[in-house]
Structures are given as C-alpha cells and as structure tokens.
C-alpha cells in the first residue's frame, strides 16, 4: 500500500465544493448542472518507470450520481466508473499499466437532473499488479452449424450475412466508401463463415438461443430497429429451424424506417407477419423530441433529454453536438411497451438499441416484461444504466446470460478451433433470460467484470 493520493493534494474544479481538512474523509458536493466538476486528487507518484498498479477509491454516494475518473498527463480519461446513491459504500478500482501515466483522480457530478454529494473515505494504491487475463468466450460448435451457412451469388449493390439475409449497400457509410463500394458493385459468389470477429457476436448468440427456446412461432421485437437487421435475421433463423415467425420493428428516424420497410421487401418477409412502428421507444406513448438526419453516418439518433438545455452554456454545447453529428431535433411519435406488445401474448426475443433510454423504457413496465418476454438483449450506453439494469433484473429473478460492460475486451473462439478473435465492445451488452417463460434450469452465463 502506498499513500499517493491524499486530501492534502486536492483541488476544487468548476462549481464543485469540498468540505474537509487535510485528512480523510473528503466530502465532494456539486450543483445541479449536469457534469459539473467537483474535486480532483493529484498524484504524488514521482517514479517515471512503468509500474503497474490497482488504484481503488473508497466512496459513498450520498445523493445523486458521480463519475470517478482517472486522468492521464494530458487530462485525458484513462479509466472511469460511475456510482449512485443506491450503491452504498463501495471501493471502485482501476487497473493501470503505468501508475506514472495517471496524473489525477477526479470525482464529479454525473446526475443529469440534480446535484450530487459523495464522501471519499480514502484512495489506496496496490503496486506491481499484473494485467488481468482477457476473458475467454468459447462458443459451442452447434450454435451456428445447426443453422448452416447460406452460399450463392450476391447481386450487385448488396451484402449478405451468414444466414442469407440481403442488405443494400447504401445503409452505412463504410459500405459506400472507396475501399468497399467497388467490391459490392457487381455480382459475386458468397461463401460465409460464422460471425465471430465482431462485437455483434453477442447479438447473434442470444438471438439463436432464443429461437431454440421458442415454440412453433418465434416472435422478435426490435426497439431502435434501424434498417431492420435483427428482425429479418430472426425471421430467417426461425425458418431455418422449421418455425413460423412474427416480427415487430420500432424506429423513429424517417430514413431508417423507410430502409426497414425496404429491407423486409428485399428479403421476402411476409407483411402479414410484420408490424413496423415509426416511433421512438419511450416510457410513455405520445410525442417527444428526437434526433433526425445523417442516416448513413450514424445509428445513434436518440430521444433528446430536455434537461440538457438547462443552461445557456449547456445549450451551446448541445447544439454544437447536434451540428457535429449532422442531425436536427424533431418532434416524433413515441410508444411504450404496452403499445409495442399489442396483440403479442409472448415475445421470444427483444432487442434494444435506443441510445440511453433503455433503463427508462424497461423499468417503466416491469410486470409486463415478467409476463411476456423470454429473452431481452440490451445495448447499454452508460455505466449508470448498466448498473441500474443489473439491479433491476437480478432483483426480479431474471437469469444473466451475458454481461459485457462498455469498453471491455473478450477473446472469442469456436469450440474445437484454435483461432481466437479479441473483440472490444463499444456499447455495453446485457442479455437477460426470463426462466419463468423459458422453463430451463441451465444455459449460458458469461459475465465480465460486473458485480
């Protein structure tokens, strides 16, 4: 143990305040403005060698939520965790390959709608800790082999996945790039391999598992459906396993919605088996402000949180973000889960990628989820959301199939193969199984560094 970060080397930033002397604990208080700074603790480490270490912050969040960030020499974030007032006293840790590269630790507000207050009881450093091994996910060989891989001629202007779904090349910027576009501009033979080298592997695995758990008809719902990738893939997977299908896609961005309609036509999805809703998934049914535009460049359009415009400074920053993304605010329809689930007695698989509103939508209708949904795959867009979802689903008895936090790396290989792919996730992914409906006692459980 080394005394490297101390209250004597602390500094108050922005509108934050602290109430402490030169001894622990330090009380960090912030105002209501989102992401206002609080207090930093400057490192007293003077050795320039690459000494590995684990740095732990012993903290209690009394009110709101805080971000605890480890900053590099240029004040860049090299590690960050979030805690809120549901967590109680806890120690949050960051593994550093070089302690000398960490200049300070900052405790700041992370509550979008109110102030925060945290008590830092101490900061401890354990030196000489080696880097943790990368988690390994081994996929059973039959996961993909029982579906087969479609081969054949791909028509010009399309790409095809391993199941055989056709996607037009105008839906994403990279497909239109000078590196890719020439290769998809003509008919060509296609012989695919299972999708093991991309973070979408944790979209495919639970989707295929949910198909196996379904009855005669496989029902899939996608919130933030984009061009309809997952609902069409779900229909194809169901047909390959001799099942009927029902698909529901919810998408608010107008061009993405039009592409979803086209994608279903391109892949001969029966219109009588599909329901497409042009709206944003939300915790209520009505209208909301939503980002619209730049359809090929981003799939991160989202509901606009009105609290982001709480001050002139934040309004300027938010408008600059909209301009950078090439999107504009627009009032759109929004729907809650009651509306989405109309006419569905059971949803075998629900896929969510709604850019920050996921916890609000899911936690608004907990009984409905318990009663009707077998498997939920959530793309999580902040650590606070990740923790909120874990608390909720574990408290209600759901089984955690997969839990990979934002920024985590995992080695992935197929059972019986020596080829390993290291994949780093951008968004976090959580997959939850409702065993009240699936009625199985065992199944996948792959959790990476999450309590």
GROMACS .gro file of C-alpha atoms in nm:
model
  451
    1UNK     CA    1   0.000   0.000   0.000
    2UNK     CA    2   0.127   0.349  -0.087
    3UNK     CA    3  -0.005   0.690   0.016
    4UNK     CA    4  -0.003   0.858  -0.324
    5UNK     CA    5  -0.339   1.036  -0.348
    6UNK     CA    6  -0.421   1.238  -0.035
    7UNK     CA    7  -0.663   1.515   0.070
    8UNK     CA    8  -0.363   1.747   0.102
    9UNK     CA    9  -0.318   1.727  -0.279
   10UNK     CA   10  -0.673   1.807  -0.377
   11UNK     CA   11  -0.819   2.083  -0.591
   12UNK     CA   12  -1.175   2.208  -0.638
   13UNK     CA   13  -1.291   2.249  -1.001
   14UNK     CA   14  -1.580   2.437  -1.158
   15UNK     CA   15  -1.877   2.484  -0.932
   16UNK     CA   16  -1.787   2.189  -0.711
   17UNK     CA   17  -1.707   2.231  -0.343
   18UNK     CA   18  -1.544   2.018  -0.075
   19UNK     CA   19  -1.585   2.014   0.300
   20UNK     CA   20  -1.276   1.860   0.456
   21UNK     CA   21  -0.937   1.931   0.600
   22UNK     CA   22  -0.618   1.753   0.506
   23UNK     CA   23  -0.746   1.420   0.635
   24UNK     CA   24  -0.995   1.168   0.504
   25UNK     CA   25  -1.285   1.169   0.451
   26UNK     CA   26  -1.335   1.434   0.181
   27UNK     CA   27  -1.691   1.550   0.110
   28UNK     CA   28  -1.748   1.635  -0.257
   29UNK     CA   29  -2.057   1.843  -0.336
   30UNK     CA   30  -2.172   1.958  -0.682
   31UNK     CA   31  -2.458   2.180  -0.803
   32UNK     CA   32  -2.743   2.081  -1.034
   33UNK     CA   33  -2.571   2.146  -1.368
   34UNK     CA   34  -2.505   1.811  -1.539
   35UNK     CA   35  -2.140   1.702  -1.540
   36UNK     CA   36  -2.019   1.996  -1.332
   37UNK     CA   37  -1.675   1.933  -1.185
   38UNK     CA   38  -1.613   1.851  -0.822
   39UNK     CA   39  -1.275   1.770  -0.668
   40UNK     CA   40  -0.953   1.623  -0.807
   41UNK     CA   41  -0.674   1.445  -0.620
   42UNK     CA   42  -0.330   1.494  -0.777
   43UNK     CA   43  -0.086   1.204  -0.781
   44UNK     CA   44   0.226   1.222  -0.567
   45UNK     CA   45   0.398   0.941  -0.759
   46UNK     CA   46   0.738   1.055  -0.893
   47UNK     CA   47   0.883   0.731  -1.038
   48UNK     CA   48   0.873   0.754  -1.421
   49UNK     CA   49   0.901   0.376  -1.474
   50UNK     CA   50   0.601   0.179  -1.600
   51UNK     CA   51   0.493   0.046  -1.262
   52UNK     CA   52   0.163  -0.141  -1.278
   53UNK     CA   53  -0.093  -0.077  -1.006
   54UNK     CA   54  -0.452  -0.108  -0.899
   55UNK     CA   55  -0.591   0.220  -0.764
   56UNK     CA   56  -0.904   0.192  -0.551
   57UNK     CA   57  -1.132   0.476  -0.439
   58UNK     CA   58  -1.336   0.407  -0.125
   59UNK     CA   59  -1.653   0.612  -0.174
   60UNK     CA   60  -2.012   0.657  -0.059
   61UNK     CA   61  -2.254   0.848  -0.282
   62UNK     CA   62  -2.497   1.023  -0.051
   63UNK     CA   63  -2.707   1.191  -0.317
   64UNK     CA   64  -2.736   1.168  -0.695
   65UNK     CA   65  -2.463   1.005  -0.904
   66UNK     CA   66  -2.091   1.068  -0.952
   67UNK     CA   67  -1.826   0.980  -1.209
   68UNK     CA   68  -1.486   0.879  -1.076
   69UNK     CA   69  -1.227   0.932  -1.348
   70UNK     CA   70  -0.858   0.851  -1.368
   71UNK     CA   71  -0.688   1.114  -1.587
   72UNK     CA   72  -0.364   1.093  -1.786
   73UNK     CA   73  -0.095   1.354  -1.814
   74UNK     CA   74  -0.289   1.547  -2.078
   75UNK     CA   75  -0.603   1.524  -1.862
   76UNK     CA   76  -0.749   1.260  -2.092
   77UNK     CA   77  -0.971   0.996  -1.932
   78UNK     CA   78  -0.784   0.665  -1.898
   79UNK     CA   79  -1.047   0.500  -1.680
   80UNK     CA   80  -1.390   0.592  -1.548
   81UNK     CA   81  -1.661   0.436  -1.333
   82UNK     CA   82  -1.998   0.560  -1.211
   83UNK     CA   83  -2.171   0.513  -0.879
   84UNK     CA   84  -2.502   0.640  -0.746
   85UNK     CA   85  -2.685   0.665  -0.416
   86UNK     CA   86  -2.821   0.310  -0.447
   87UNK     CA   87  -2.476   0.155  -0.418
   88UNK     CA   88  -2.386   0.236  -0.058
   89UNK     CA   89  -2.022   0.244   0.045
   90UNK     CA   90  -1.800   0.066  -0.206
   91UNK     CA   91  -1.447   0.054  -0.342
   92UNK     CA   92  -1.413   0.122  -0.716
   93UNK     CA   93  -1.088   0.013  -0.878
   94UNK     CA   94  -0.891   0.089  -1.189
   95UNK     CA   95  -0.603  -0.124  -1.315
   96UNK     CA   96  -0.319   0.088  -1.454
   97UNK     CA   97  -0.040  -0.043  -1.676
   98UNK     CA   98   0.163   0.261  -1.573
   99UNK     CA   99   0.097   0.444  -1.249
  100UNK     CA  100   0.320   0.727  -1.375
  101UNK     CA  101   0.072   0.789  -1.659
  102UNK     CA  102  -0.206   0.878  -1.411
  103UNK     CA  103  -0.190   1.244  -1.312
  104UNK     CA  104  -0.504   1.275  -1.102
  105UNK     CA  105  -0.835   1.125  -0.994
  106UNK     CA  106  -1.149   1.336  -1.035
  107UNK     CA  107  -1.481   1.296  -0.855
  108UNK     CA  108  -1.751   1.491  -1.038
  109UNK     CA  109  -2.126   1.508  -1.085
  110UNK     CA  110  -2.288   1.255  -1.320
  111UNK     CA  111  -2.652   1.321  -1.239
  112UNK     CA  112  -2.833   1.476  -1.535
  113UNK     CA  113  -3.111   1.636  -1.332
  114UNK     CA  114  -2.977   1.722  -0.989
  115UNK     CA  115  -2.682   1.776  -0.757
  116UNK     CA  116  -2.458   1.510  -0.614
  117UNK     CA  117  -2.283   1.458  -0.284
  118UNK     CA  118  -2.016   1.195  -0.225
  119UNK     CA  119  -1.786   1.103   0.062
  120UNK     CA  120  -1.438   0.985  -0.038
  121UNK     CA  121  -1.310   0.778   0.255
  122UNK     CA  122  -0.969   0.712   0.105
  123UNK     CA  123  -0.766   0.623  -0.207
  124UNK     CA  124  -0.540   0.317  -0.194
  125UNK     CA  125  -0.273   0.204  -0.441
  126UNK     CA  126  -0.151  -0.156  -0.477
  127UNK     CA  127   0.177  -0.165  -0.672
  128UNK     CA  128   0.315  -0.430  -0.905
  129UNK     CA  129  -0.018  -0.584  -1.000
  130UNK     CA  130  -0.001  -0.770  -1.332
  131UNK     CA  131  -0.259  -0.716  -1.602
  132UNK     CA  132  -0.568  -0.935  -1.568
  133UNK     CA  133  -0.609  -1.205  -1.835
  134UNK     CA  134  -0.860  -1.132  -2.108
  135UNK     CA  135  -1.184  -1.328  -2.052
  136UNK     CA  136  -1.244  -1.613  -2.298
  137UNK     CA  137  -1.584  -1.692  -2.451
  138UNK     CA  138  -1.597  -2.038  -2.608
  139UNK     CA  139  -1.899  -2.086  -2.835
  140UNK     CA  140  -2.044  -2.438  -2.871
  141UNK     CA  141  -1.986  -2.567  -3.225
  142UNK     CA  142  -2.352  -2.648  -3.287
  143UNK     CA  143  -2.459  -2.286  -3.220
  144UNK     CA  144  -2.401  -2.195  -3.585
  145UNK     CA  145  -2.364  -2.535  -3.753
  146UNK     CA  146  -2.727  -2.637  -3.692
  147UNK     CA  147  -2.837  -2.333  -3.895
  148UNK     CA  148  -2.600  -2.389  -4.182
  149UNK     CA  149  -2.436  -2.108  -4.380
  150UNK     CA  150  -2.603  -1.981  -4.697
  151UNK     CA  151  -2.390  -1.974  -5.010
  152UNK     CA  152  -2.460  -1.845  -5.360
  153UNK     CA  153  -2.444  -1.541  -5.583
  154UNK     CA  154  -2.480  -1.198  -5.421
  155UNK     CA  155  -2.646  -0.945  -5.653
  156UNK     CA  156  -2.463  -0.618  -5.719
  157UNK     CA  157  -2.523  -0.349  -5.457
  158UNK     CA  158  -2.593  -0.593  -5.174
  159UNK     CA  159  -2.405  -0.758  -4.890
  160UNK     CA  160  -2.520  -1.089  -4.743
  161UNK     CA  161  -2.478  -1.229  -4.392
  162UNK     CA  162  -2.413  -1.592  -4.299
  163UNK     CA  163  -2.787  -1.668  -4.273
  164UNK     CA  164  -2.850  -1.532  -4.622
  165UNK     CA  165  -3.023  -1.201  -4.546
  166UNK     CA  166  -2.956  -0.940  -4.816
  167UNK     CA  167  -2.873  -0.582  -4.715
  168UNK     CA  168  -2.836  -0.292  -4.959
  169UNK     CA  169  -2.503  -0.117  -4.962
  170UNK     CA  170  -2.643   0.232  -4.902
  171UNK     CA  171  -2.732   0.183  -4.536
  172UNK     CA  172  -2.391   0.258  -4.384
  173UNK     CA  173  -2.103   0.490  -4.468
  174UNK     CA  174  -1.841   0.216  -4.472
  175UNK     CA  175  -2.031   0.028  -4.744
  176UNK     CA  176  -2.025   0.343  -4.957
  177UNK     CA  177  -1.653   0.406  -4.902
  178UNK     CA  178  -1.399   0.386  -5.183
  179UNK     CA  179  -1.248   0.078  -5.015
  180UNK     CA  180  -1.570  -0.123  -5.009
  181UNK     CA  181  -1.808   0.011  -5.275
  182UNK     CA  182  -1.614  -0.128  -5.578
  183UNK     CA  183  -1.626  -0.479  -5.433
  184UNK     CA  184  -2.005  -0.484  -5.397
  185UNK     CA  185  -2.082  -0.318  -5.731
  186UNK     CA  186  -2.102  -0.646  -5.922
  187UNK     CA  187  -2.249  -0.995  -5.880
  188UNK     CA  188  -2.016  -1.228  -5.689
  189UNK     CA  189  -2.007  -1.566  -5.520
  190UNK     CA  190  -2.056  -1.575  -5.145
  191UNK     CA  191  -1.935  -1.843  -4.901
  192UNK     CA  192  -1.974  -1.705  -4.547
  193UNK     CA  193  -1.829  -1.806  -4.213
  194UNK     CA  194  -1.990  -1.768  -3.868
  195UNK     CA  195  -1.973  -1.411  -3.731
  196UNK     CA  196  -1.702  -1.447  -3.468
  197UNK     CA  197  -1.478  -1.143  -3.520
  198UNK     CA  198  -1.710  -0.856  -3.426
  199UNK     CA  199  -1.898  -0.744  -3.116
  200UNK     CA  200  -2.223  -0.839  -3.293
  201UNK     CA  201  -2.142  -1.194  -3.183
  202UNK     CA  202  -2.338  -1.112  -2.866
  203UNK     CA  203  -2.633  -1.013  -3.080
  204UNK     CA  204  -2.620  -1.338  -3.274
  205UNK     CA  205  -2.569  -1.580  -2.985
  206UNK     CA  206  -2.875  -1.483  -2.778
  207UNK     CA  207  -3.089  -1.446  -3.092
  208UNK     CA  208  -3.013  -1.804  -3.197
  209UNK     CA  209  -3.059  -1.928  -2.841
  210UNK     CA  210  -3.400  -1.757  -2.823
  211UNK     CA  211  -3.505  -1.928  -3.148
  212UNK     CA  212  -3.418  -2.265  -2.992
  213UNK     CA  213  -3.628  -2.180  -2.684
  214UNK     CA  214  -3.932  -2.069  -2.887
  215UNK     CA  215  -4.236  -2.279  -2.966
  216UNK     CA  216  -4.395  -2.319  -3.310
  217UNK     CA  217  -4.378  -1.941  -3.373
  218UNK     CA  218  -4.076  -1.724  -3.299
  219UNK     CA  219  -4.165  -1.363  -3.211
  220UNK     CA  220  -3.898  -1.094  -3.217
  221UNK     CA  221  -3.930  -0.725  -3.122
  222UNK     CA  222  -3.657  -0.471  -3.204
  223UNK     CA  223  -3.659  -0.127  -3.038
  224UNK     CA  224  -3.434   0.111  -3.227
  225UNK     CA  225  -3.458  -0.130  -3.518
  226UNK     CA  226  -3.253   0.075  -3.766
  227UNK     CA  227  -3.285  -0.076  -4.114
  228UNK     CA  228  -3.436  -0.396  -3.966
  229UNK     CA  229  -3.122  -0.610  -3.945
  230UNK     CA  230  -3.227  -0.815  -3.640
  231UNK     CA  231  -3.594  -0.869  -3.715
  232UNK     CA  232  -3.510  -1.006  -4.061
  233UNK     CA  233  -3.228  -1.218  -3.918
  234UNK     CA  234  -3.471  -1.352  -3.659
  235UNK     CA  235  -3.723  -1.446  -3.927
  236UNK     CA  236  -3.455  -1.625  -4.132
  237UNK     CA  237  -3.324  -1.813  -3.827
  238UNK     CA  238  -3.677  -1.922  -3.735
  239UNK     CA  239  -3.746  -2.054  -4.086
  240UNK     CA  240  -3.417  -2.246  -4.087
  241UNK     CA  241  -3.532  -2.422  -3.769
  242UNK     CA  242  -3.879  -2.500  -3.904
  243UNK     CA  243  -4.064  -2.231  -3.711
  244UNK     CA  244  -4.308  -1.962  -3.814
  245UNK     CA  245  -4.223  -1.602  -3.726
  246UNK     CA  246  -4.368  -1.270  -3.619
  247UNK     CA  247  -4.157  -0.953  -3.627
  248UNK     CA  248  -4.210  -0.607  -3.475
  249UNK     CA  249  -3.974  -0.319  -3.555
  250UNK     CA  250  -3.981   0.021  -3.381
  251UNK     CA  251  -3.776   0.301  -3.541
  252UNK     CA  252  -3.818   0.680  -3.528
  253UNK     CA  253  -3.557   0.808  -3.776
  254UNK     CA  254  -3.757   0.850  -4.102
  255UNK     CA  255  -3.492   0.730  -4.348
  256UNK     CA  256  -3.401   0.432  -4.129
  257UNK     CA  257  -3.771   0.344  -4.110
  258UNK     CA  258  -3.804   0.357  -4.490
  259UNK     CA  259  -3.496   0.136  -4.520
  260UNK     CA  260  -3.653  -0.111  -4.276
  261UNK     CA  261  -3.964  -0.136  -4.494
  262UNK     CA  262  -3.739  -0.191  -4.796
  263UNK     CA  263  -3.522  -0.446  -4.614
  264UNK     CA  264  -3.826  -0.658  -4.535
  265UNK     CA  265  -3.934  -0.646  -4.900
  266UNK     CA  266  -3.584  -0.731  -5.023
  267UNK     CA  267  -3.585  -1.041  -4.804
  268UNK     CA  268  -3.943  -1.151  -4.881
  269UNK     CA  269  -4.069  -1.108  -4.526
  270UNK     CA  270  -4.444  -1.168  -4.523
  271UNK     CA  271  -4.618  -0.833  -4.449
  272UNK     CA  272  -4.889  -1.020  -4.259
  273UNK     CA  273  -4.621  -1.143  -4.018
  274UNK     CA  274  -4.466  -0.800  -3.963
  275UNK     CA  275  -4.563  -0.487  -3.771
  276UNK     CA  276  -4.348  -0.178  -3.822
  277UNK     CA  277  -4.396   0.125  -3.595
  278UNK     CA  278  -4.247   0.461  -3.691
  279UNK     CA  279  -4.188   0.598  -3.344
  280UNK     CA  280  -3.930   0.620  -3.067
  281UNK     CA  281  -3.944   0.362  -2.789
  282UNK     CA  282  -4.011   0.550  -2.467
  283UNK     CA  283  -4.153   0.509  -2.118
  284UNK     CA  284  -4.483   0.658  -2.237
  285UNK     CA  285  -4.692   0.688  -2.553
  286UNK     CA  286  -4.722   1.036  -2.704
  287UNK     CA  287  -4.460   1.263  -2.862
  288UNK     CA  288  -4.101   1.353  -2.784
  289UNK     CA  289  -3.803   1.538  -2.929
  290UNK     CA  290  -3.574   1.311  -3.132
  291UNK     CA  291  -3.256   1.346  -3.338
  292UNK     CA  292  -3.326   1.314  -3.712
  293UNK     CA  293  -3.078   1.308  -4.000
  294UNK     CA  294  -2.741   1.172  -4.118
  295UNK     CA  295  -2.888   0.823  -4.167
  296UNK     CA  296  -2.583   0.658  -4.327
  297UNK     CA  297  -2.332   0.824  -4.095
  298UNK     CA  298  -2.473   0.728  -3.755
  299UNK     CA  299  -2.723   0.495  -3.595
  300UNK     CA  300  -2.702   0.682  -3.265
  301UNK     CA  301  -3.008   0.904  -3.308
  302UNK     CA  302  -3.190   0.925  -2.978
  303UNK     CA  303  -3.454   1.096  -2.770
  304UNK     CA  304  -3.340   1.442  -2.665
  305UNK     CA  305  -3.326   1.483  -2.289
  306UNK     CA  306  -3.467   1.829  -2.225
  307UNK     CA  307  -3.251   1.866  -1.913
  308UNK     CA  308  -2.951   1.901  -2.145
  309UNK     CA  309  -3.071   2.254  -2.219
  310UNK     CA  310  -3.080   2.365  -1.855
  311UNK     CA  311  -2.831   2.649  -1.901
  312UNK     CA  312  -2.700   2.870  -2.182
  313UNK     CA  313  -2.360   2.701  -2.166
  314UNK     CA  314  -2.512   2.354  -2.195
  315UNK     CA  315  -2.746   2.464  -2.473
  316UNK     CA  316  -2.450   2.587  -2.678
  317UNK     CA  317  -2.262   2.262  -2.618
  318UNK     CA  318  -2.565   2.052  -2.704
  319UNK     CA  319  -2.634   2.243  -3.028
  320UNK     CA  320  -2.268   2.200  -3.122
  321UNK     CA  321  -2.306   1.825  -3.070
  322UNK     CA  322  -2.612   1.817  -3.296
  323UNK     CA  323  -2.424   2.007  -3.567
  324UNK     CA  324  -2.124   1.774  -3.539
  325UNK     CA  325  -2.350   1.469  -3.578
  326UNK     CA  326  -2.540   1.622  -3.868
  327UNK     CA  327  -2.881   1.582  -3.701
  328UNK     CA  328  -3.163   1.816  -3.603
  329UNK     CA  329  -3.427   1.798  -3.329
  330UNK     CA  330  -3.771   1.695  -3.446
  331UNK     CA  331  -4.095   1.607  -3.270
  332UNK     CA  332  -4.183   1.242  -3.333
  333UNK     CA  333  -4.430   0.989  -3.204
  334UNK     CA  334  -4.316   0.771  -2.916
  335UNK     CA  335  -4.459   0.445  -2.784
  336UNK     CA  336  -4.430   0.248  -2.462
  337UNK     CA  337  -4.409  -0.128  -2.428
  338UNK     CA  338  -4.785  -0.165  -2.385
  339UNK     CA  339  -4.830  -0.022  -2.734
  340UNK     CA  340  -4.544  -0.223  -2.883
  341UNK     CA  341  -4.672  -0.551  -2.741
  342UNK     CA  342  -5.030  -0.511  -2.864
  343UNK     CA  343  -5.156  -0.848  -2.987
  344UNK     CA  344  -4.847  -1.038  -2.863
  345UNK     CA  345  -4.900  -1.293  -2.590
  346UNK     CA  346  -4.531  -1.380  -2.579
  347UNK     CA  347  -4.213  -1.215  -2.708
  348UNK     CA  348  -3.938  -1.472  -2.750
  349UNK     CA  349  -3.664  -1.215  -2.806
  350UNK     CA  350  -3.649  -0.838  -2.760
  351UNK     CA  351  -3.351  -0.647  -2.898
  352UNK     CA  352  -3.291  -0.290  -2.772
  353UNK     CA  353  -3.052  -0.027  -2.906
  354UNK     CA  354  -3.213   0.302  -2.812
  355UNK     CA  355  -2.912   0.514  -2.718
  356UNK     CA  356  -2.961   0.593  -2.350
  357UNK     CA  357  -3.335   0.548  -2.288
  358UNK     CA  358  -3.310   0.173  -2.228
  359UNK     CA  359  -3.346   0.176  -1.849
  360UNK     CA  360  -3.636   0.424  -1.859
  361UNK     CA  361  -3.827   0.207  -2.108
  362UNK     CA  362  -3.764  -0.127  -1.939
  363UNK     CA  363  -3.818  -0.020  -1.580
  364UNK     CA  364  -4.147   0.154  -1.668
  365UNK     CA  365  -4.322  -0.182  -1.733
  366UNK     CA  366  -4.153  -0.448  -1.515
  367UNK     CA  367  -4.461  -0.668  -1.473
  368UNK     CA  368  -4.525  -0.669  -1.847
  369UNK     CA  369  -4.170  -0.790  -1.911
  370UNK     CA  370  -4.203  -1.062  -1.646
  371UNK     CA  371  -4.528  -1.183  -1.801
  372UNK     CA  372  -4.446  -1.178  -2.173
  373UNK     CA  373  -4.074  -1.155  -2.261
  374UNK     CA  374  -3.845  -1.460  -2.263
  375UNK     CA  375  -3.507  -1.303  -2.356
  376UNK     CA  376  -3.400  -0.937  -2.360
  377UNK     CA  377  -3.082  -0.809  -2.527
  378UNK     CA  378  -2.996  -0.453  -2.420
  379UNK     CA  379  -2.730  -0.227  -2.565
  380UNK     CA  380  -2.627  -0.016  -2.264
  381UNK     CA  381  -2.489   0.333  -2.321
  382UNK     CA  382  -2.354   0.434  -1.980
  383UNK     CA  383  -2.220   0.258  -1.675
  384UNK     CA  384  -2.502   0.404  -1.466
  385UNK     CA  385  -2.753   0.241  -1.700
  386UNK     CA  386  -2.561  -0.086  -1.683
  387UNK     CA  387  -2.573  -0.087  -1.304
  388UNK     CA  388  -2.937   0.017  -1.293
  389UNK     CA  389  -3.036  -0.269  -1.525
  390UNK     CA  390  -2.834  -0.524  -1.325
  391UNK     CA  391  -3.002  -0.425  -1.000
  392UNK     CA  392  -3.345  -0.436  -1.158
  393UNK     CA  393  -3.327  -0.770  -1.340
  394UNK     CA  394  -3.141  -0.953  -1.064
  395UNK     CA  395  -3.393  -0.831  -0.806
  396UNK     CA  396  -3.677  -0.970  -1.018
  397UNK     CA  397  -3.520  -1.311  -1.063
  398UNK     CA  398  -3.402  -1.292  -1.425
  399UNK     CA  399  -3.101  -1.502  -1.530
  400UNK     CA  400  -2.798  -1.310  -1.658
  401UNK     CA  401  -2.693  -1.482  -1.983
  402UNK     CA  402  -2.433  -1.229  -2.097
  403UNK     CA  403  -2.297  -0.914  -1.936
  404UNK     CA  404  -2.008  -0.734  -2.105
  405UNK     CA  405  -1.956  -0.373  -1.990
  406UNK     CA  406  -1.873  -0.081  -2.216
  407UNK     CA  407  -1.513  -0.088  -2.335
  408UNK     CA  408  -1.445  -0.446  -2.221
  409UNK     CA  409  -1.233  -0.685  -2.429
  410UNK     CA  410  -1.311  -1.054  -2.471
  411UNK     CA  411  -1.134  -1.336  -2.656
  412UNK     CA  412  -1.385  -1.535  -2.865
  413UNK     CA  413  -1.336  -1.871  -3.031
  414UNK     CA  414  -1.547  -2.157  -3.157
  415UNK     CA  415  -1.533  -2.484  -2.966
  416UNK     CA  416  -1.279  -2.717  -3.127
  417UNK     CA  417  -1.096  -2.435  -3.303
  418UNK     CA  418  -0.761  -2.279  -3.216
  419UNK     CA  419  -0.846  -1.948  -3.387
  420UNK     CA  420  -0.922  -1.673  -3.135
  421UNK     CA  421  -1.059  -1.324  -3.202
  422UNK     CA  422  -1.011  -1.045  -2.949
  423UNK     CA  423  -1.315  -0.817  -2.954
  424UNK     CA  424  -1.353  -0.485  -2.772
  425UNK     CA  425  -1.707  -0.368  -2.708
  426UNK     CA  426  -1.813  -0.006  -2.759
  427UNK     CA  427  -2.157  -0.011  -2.602
  428UNK     CA  428  -2.215  -0.250  -2.316
  429UNK     CA  429  -2.436  -0.552  -2.374
  430UNK     CA  430  -2.660  -0.729  -2.127
  431UNK     CA  431  -2.875  -1.030  -2.211
  432UNK     CA  432  -3.137  -1.145  -1.961
  433UNK     CA  433  -3.340  -1.466  -1.965
  434UNK     CA  434  -3.682  -1.493  -1.802
  435UNK     CA  435  -3.686  -1.853  -1.684
  436UNK     CA  436  -4.047  -1.822  -1.578
  437UNK     CA  437  -4.116  -1.841  -1.952
  438UNK     CA  438  -3.821  -2.037  -2.093
  439UNK     CA  439  -3.859  -2.303  -1.821
  440UNK     CA  440  -3.500  -2.421  -1.839
  441UNK     CA  441  -3.264  -2.462  -1.547
  442UNK     CA  442  -2.932  -2.411  -1.725
  443UNK     CA  443  -2.793  -2.208  -2.009
  444UNK     CA  444  -2.522  -1.954  -2.096
  445UNK     CA  445  -2.381  -1.737  -1.818
  446UNK     CA  446  -2.091  -1.517  -1.929
  447UNK     CA  447  -2.020  -1.216  -1.709
  448UNK     CA  448  -1.718  -0.987  -1.750
  449UNK     CA  449  -1.601  -0.784  -1.451
  450UNK     CA  450  -1.951  -0.681  -1.340
  451UNK     CA  451  -2.086  -0.717  -0.988
   0.00000   0.00000   0.00000
